Coordinates of C-alpha atoms in Angstrom, one line a residue:
M1 CA 9.2 2.1 62.6
F2 CA 11.7 -0.2 61.0
I3 CA 9.1 -1.8 58.7
I4 CA 7.9 1.6 57.5
D5 CA 11.5 2.7 57.0
Q6 CA 12.2 -0.5 55.0
V7 CA 9.0 0.0 52.9
I8 CA 10.0 3.6 52.1
R9 CA 13.6 2.7 51.3
T10 CA 12.4 -0.3 49.2
G11 CA 9.8 1.8 47.5
F12 CA 12.3 4.6 46.7
E13 CA 14.8 2.1 45.3
K14 CA 12.2 0.5 43.1
I15 CA 10.9 3.8 41.7
R16 CA 14.4 5.1 41.2
H17 CA 15.3 1.9 39.4
N18 CA 12.2 2.1 37.2
I19 CA 12.9 5.7 36.3
A20 CA 16.6 5.1 35.6
F21 CA 16.2 2.0 33.6
Q22 CA 13.2 2.7 31.4
P23 CA 13.6 1.3 27.9
Q24 CA 14.1 4.8 26.3
T25 CA 16.9 5.5 28.8
E26 CA 18.7 2.1 28.5
P27 CA 22.0 3.7 27.4
K28 CA 21.8 5.9 30.6
G29 CA 21.2 2.8 32.6
K30 CA 24.5 1.3 31.4
A31 CA 26.3 4.6 32.1
L32 CA 24.9 4.6 35.7
V33 CA 26.1 1.1 36.3
E34 CA 29.6 2.0 35.0
S35 CA 29.6 5.2 37.0
A36 CA 28.8 3.3 40.2
Y37 CA 31.7 1.0 39.6
L38 CA 34.1 3.9 38.9
E39 CA 32.8 5.7 42.0
H40 CA 33.6 2.7 44.2
N41 CA 37.1 2.6 42.8
A42 CA 37.4 6.4 43.4
K43 CA 36.3 5.8 47.1
D44 CA 39.0 3.2 47.5
E45 CA 41.7 5.4 46.0
Y46 CA 40.6 8.4 48.2
E47 CA 40.9 6.2 51.3
K48 CA 44.4 5.0 50.2
R49 CA 45.6 8.5 49.3
Y50 CA 44.5 10.3 52.4
K51 CA 44.8 7.3 54.8
I52 CA 41.3 7.7 56.1
S53 CA 38.2 5.6 56.2
V54 CA 35.0 6.6 54.3
I55 CA 31.7 5.2 55.4
Q56 CA 29.0 4.5 52.8
L57 CA 25.8 6.5 53.3
A58 CA 22.7 4.6 52.4
S59 CA 20.4 7.6 52.8
V60 CA 19.0 10.5 51.0
I61 CA 19.2 14.1 52.3
V62 CA 16.0 15.9 51.5
C63 CA 15.4 19.7 51.4
A64 CA 12.5 20.4 53.8
S65 CA 11.1 23.3 51.8
Q66 CA 11.4 21.6 48.4
P67 CA 11.1 17.8 49.0
W68 CA 11.8 17.0 45.4
L69 CA 15.3 18.4 45.9
C70 CA 17.5 15.8 47.4
A71 CA 21.0 14.3 47.3
S72 CA 22.3 10.8 47.9
L73 CA 26.0 11.2 48.8
N74 CA 28.7 8.7 48.2
G75 CA 30.1 8.7 51.7
A76 CA 31.3 10.6 54.7
V77 CA 34.6 10.9 56.6
V78 CA 34.0 10.4 60.3
R79 CA 36.5 11.4 63.0
D80 CA 35.8 11.1 66.7
G81 CA 32.2 10.1 66.1
A82 CA 31.4 13.2 64.0
I83 CA 31.1 13.7 60.3
E84 CA 34.1 15.7 59.2
R85 CA 33.2 16.0 55.6
I86 CA 30.8 14.5 53.1
L87 CA 31.9 13.1 49.7
E88 CA 30.2 13.2 46.3
M89 CA 32.4 11.5 43.8
K90 CA 32.0 12.0 40.1
C91 CA 33.9 10.0 37.4
P92 CA 33.7 12.1 34.2
D93 CA 34.1 10.2 31.0
P94 CA 37.2 12.2 29.8
C95 CA 39.0 10.8 32.8
K96 CA 38.3 7.2 32.1
N97 CA 41.8 6.6 30.9
L98 CA 43.6 9.6 32.4
P99 CA 43.7 11.0 35.9
A100 CA 41.5 14.1 36.4
I101 CA 44.6 15.9 37.6
D102 CA 48.2 14.8 36.9
E103 CA 49.8 15.3 40.3
E104 CA 53.4 15.6 38.9
T105 CA 52.6 18.2 36.2
Q106 CA 49.5 19.7 37.8
K107 CA 47.8 19.3 34.4
V108 CA 44.1 19.3 34.6
N109 CA 42.4 16.9 32.2
I110 CA 38.8 18.2 32.7
N111 CA 37.9 21.3 30.7
Y112 CA 35.6 22.8 33.4
L113 CA 38.2 22.4 36.3
E114 CA 40.8 25.1 36.9
L115 CA 43.8 25.4 39.3
I116 CA 43.5 28.7 41.0
N117 CA 46.0 29.6 43.8
G118 CA 46.6 25.9 44.5
S119 CA 42.9 25.0 44.7
Y120 CA 40.9 23.2 42.1
C121 CA 37.8 25.1 41.3
I122 CA 34.7 24.7 39.1
T123 CA 33.0 28.0 38.1
V124 CA 29.2 27.7 38.1
Y125 CA 27.3 30.6 36.6
R126 CA 23.8 31.2 37.9
D127 CA 21.1 31.3 35.3
E128 CA 17.8 32.4 36.8
N129 CA 15.7 31.6 33.7
F130 CA 17.1 28.0 33.6
L131 CA 16.6 27.6 37.4
E132 CA 13.0 28.8 37.3
D133 CA 12.2 26.4 34.5
V134 CA 14.0 23.4 36.1
V135 CA 12.5 24.1 39.6
H136 CA 9.0 24.2 38.0
K137 CA 9.5 21.0 36.1
C138 CA 11.0 19.2 39.1
E139 CA 8.2 20.2 41.4
E140 CA 5.6 19.1 38.8
F141 CA 7.3 15.7 38.3
Y142 CA 7.7 15.1 42.0
F143 CA 4.1 16.0 43.0
T144 CA 2.4 14.6 39.9
N145 CA 4.4 11.4 39.3
Y146 CA 6.9 10.4 41.9
L147 CA 5.0 11.0 45.1
P148 CA 1.8 9.3 43.9
A149 CA 3.8 6.3 42.7
L150 CA 5.7 6.0 46.0
Y151 CA 2.3 6.2 47.9
N152 CA 0.8 3.5 45.7
L153 CA 3.8 1.3 46.1
M154 CA 3.7 1.7 49.9
Q155 CA 0.0 0.9 49.9
K156 CA 0.6 -2.3 48.0
K157 CA 3.4 -3.2 50.5
C158 CA 1.2 -2.5 53.4
D159 CA -1.7 -4.6 51.9
I160 CA 0.7 -7.5 51.3
N161 CA 2.1 -7.2 54.9
N162 CA -1.4 -7.0 56.4
S163 CA -2.7 -10.0 54.4
S164 CA 0.3 -12.1 55.4
V165 CA -0.2 -11.2 59.0
S166 CA -3.9 -12.0 59.0
S167 CA -3.4 -15.3 57.1
K168 CA -1.1 -16.4 60.0
N169 CA -3.8 -15.8 62.5

């Protein structure tokens, strides 16, 4: 089971890397690297500020009914052996040189974040036409491109593993 898990994880990482760092998306690649660096700093700051430990999650949560819909979370806060909360950290560009929220003045430096009754909120309006279009495109990409590429990569890995095992005998 471990070998299969390793192949799937390695395959996923390779395909994700190939998609993220295609020549036509090179500027996005640089932004992803910078974002990962900033998110690591945000995790450290979160731990310091709230005096808790965040564990890194090296996994993907996949929606069973729509397998193309998944999330890779930045971490989890664990207390008494149970996950208390999950963390998804974002480091928006406007906050590169400013805090997202100035704690002294309560000034919010992100235009889509509001302070409402002492809580920071983001209003997300549902757009059915947009969702229908995006869901269709995501399903098409997942089943037409991603899944076959992952399968082919796993087949190659299995072929390599099988040939190395048979050559040892």
